[in-house]
Coordinates of C-alpha atoms in Angstrom, one line a residue:
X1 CA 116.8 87.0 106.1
X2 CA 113.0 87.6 106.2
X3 CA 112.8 84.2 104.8
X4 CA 114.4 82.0 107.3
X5 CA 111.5 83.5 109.6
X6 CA 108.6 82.9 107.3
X7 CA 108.0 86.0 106.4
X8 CA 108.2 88.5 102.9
X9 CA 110.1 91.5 102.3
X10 CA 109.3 93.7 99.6
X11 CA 111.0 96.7 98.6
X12 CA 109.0 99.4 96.1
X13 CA 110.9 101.5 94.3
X14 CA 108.1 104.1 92.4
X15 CA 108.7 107.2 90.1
X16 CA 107.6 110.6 91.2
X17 CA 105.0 111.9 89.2
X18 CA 105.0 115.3 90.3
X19 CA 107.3 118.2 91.4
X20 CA 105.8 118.3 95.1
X21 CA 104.2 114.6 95.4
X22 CA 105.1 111.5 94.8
X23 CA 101.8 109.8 93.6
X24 CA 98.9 112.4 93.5
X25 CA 96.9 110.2 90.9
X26 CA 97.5 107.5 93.5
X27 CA 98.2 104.9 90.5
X28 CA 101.0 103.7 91.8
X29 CA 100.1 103.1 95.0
X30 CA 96.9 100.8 93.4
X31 CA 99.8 99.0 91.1
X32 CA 102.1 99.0 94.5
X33 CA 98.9 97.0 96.3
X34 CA 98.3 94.6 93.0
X35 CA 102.0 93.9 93.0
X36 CA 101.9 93.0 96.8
X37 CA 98.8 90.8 96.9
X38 CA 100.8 88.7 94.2
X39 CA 103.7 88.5 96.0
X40 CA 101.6 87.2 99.5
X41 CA 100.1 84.7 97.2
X42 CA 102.9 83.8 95.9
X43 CA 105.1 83.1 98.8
X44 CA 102.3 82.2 101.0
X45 CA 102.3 85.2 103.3
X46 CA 99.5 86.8 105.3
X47 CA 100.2 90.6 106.0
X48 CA 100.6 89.9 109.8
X49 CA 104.0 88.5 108.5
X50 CA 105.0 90.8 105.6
X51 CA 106.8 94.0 105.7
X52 CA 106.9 97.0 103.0
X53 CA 109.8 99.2 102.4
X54 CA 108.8 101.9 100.0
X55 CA 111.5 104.7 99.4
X56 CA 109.8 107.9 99.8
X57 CA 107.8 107.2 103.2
X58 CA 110.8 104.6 104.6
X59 CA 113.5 107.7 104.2
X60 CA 112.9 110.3 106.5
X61 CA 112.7 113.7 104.6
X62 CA 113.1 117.0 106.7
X63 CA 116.2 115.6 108.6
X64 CA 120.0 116.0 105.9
X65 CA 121.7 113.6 108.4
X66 CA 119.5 110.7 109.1
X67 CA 117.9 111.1 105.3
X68 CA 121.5 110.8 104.3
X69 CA 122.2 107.8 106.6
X70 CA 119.2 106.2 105.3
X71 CA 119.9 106.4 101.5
X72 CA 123.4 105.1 102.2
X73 CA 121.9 101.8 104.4
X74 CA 119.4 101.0 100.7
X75 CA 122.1 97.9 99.9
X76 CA 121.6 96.6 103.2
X77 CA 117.7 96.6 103.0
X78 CA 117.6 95.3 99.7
X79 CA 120.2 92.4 100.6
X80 CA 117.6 91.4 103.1
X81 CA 114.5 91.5 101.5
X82 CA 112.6 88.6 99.2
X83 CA 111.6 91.1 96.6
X84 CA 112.7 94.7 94.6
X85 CA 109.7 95.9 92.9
X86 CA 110.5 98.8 90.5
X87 CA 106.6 100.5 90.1
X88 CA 106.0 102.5 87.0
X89 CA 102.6 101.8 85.5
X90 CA 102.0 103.9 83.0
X91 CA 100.9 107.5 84.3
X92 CA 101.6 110.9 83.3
X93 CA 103.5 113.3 85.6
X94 CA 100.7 116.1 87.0
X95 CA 103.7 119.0 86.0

């Protein structure tokens, strides 16, 4: 889909590495960035036309319902998208 328009899809799909946070060393966010910059490269994308799906901030949290509906759409979004990135550099969880 994205890439009849010209443009790049990634999903990231990261480990939490705490109880209460997903990334409060913030290392996977810097290997979530690396990955993407790559990925831009490599397809030839500029961010104006690429789009980011990460799991924890693209599910909404604090409503069952629509965090439910959201969860159950996943195959959809990955069946769209150019790339699944699974993110797990090596850190240790903060609990």
């Amino acid at each position: 889909f994205f890439a009849i328009f010209k443009r790049l899809g990634v999903f990231f799909s990261h480990q939490w590495t705490s109880f209460t946070k997903p990334d409060p060393s913030g290392l996977q966010l810097a290997a979530m960035k690396s990955s993407l910059r790559e990925l831009m490269h490599e397809h030839k994308c500029t961010e104006a036309n690429t789009y980011v799906w990460v799991d924890y901030s693209s599910i909404p949290q604090v409503n069952a319902t629509q965090k439910m509906a959201a969860i159950l759409s996943l195959p959809v979004y990955v069946s769209l998208l150019n790339a699944f990135v699974i993110v797990a550099p090596d850190v240790v969880h903060a609990d």
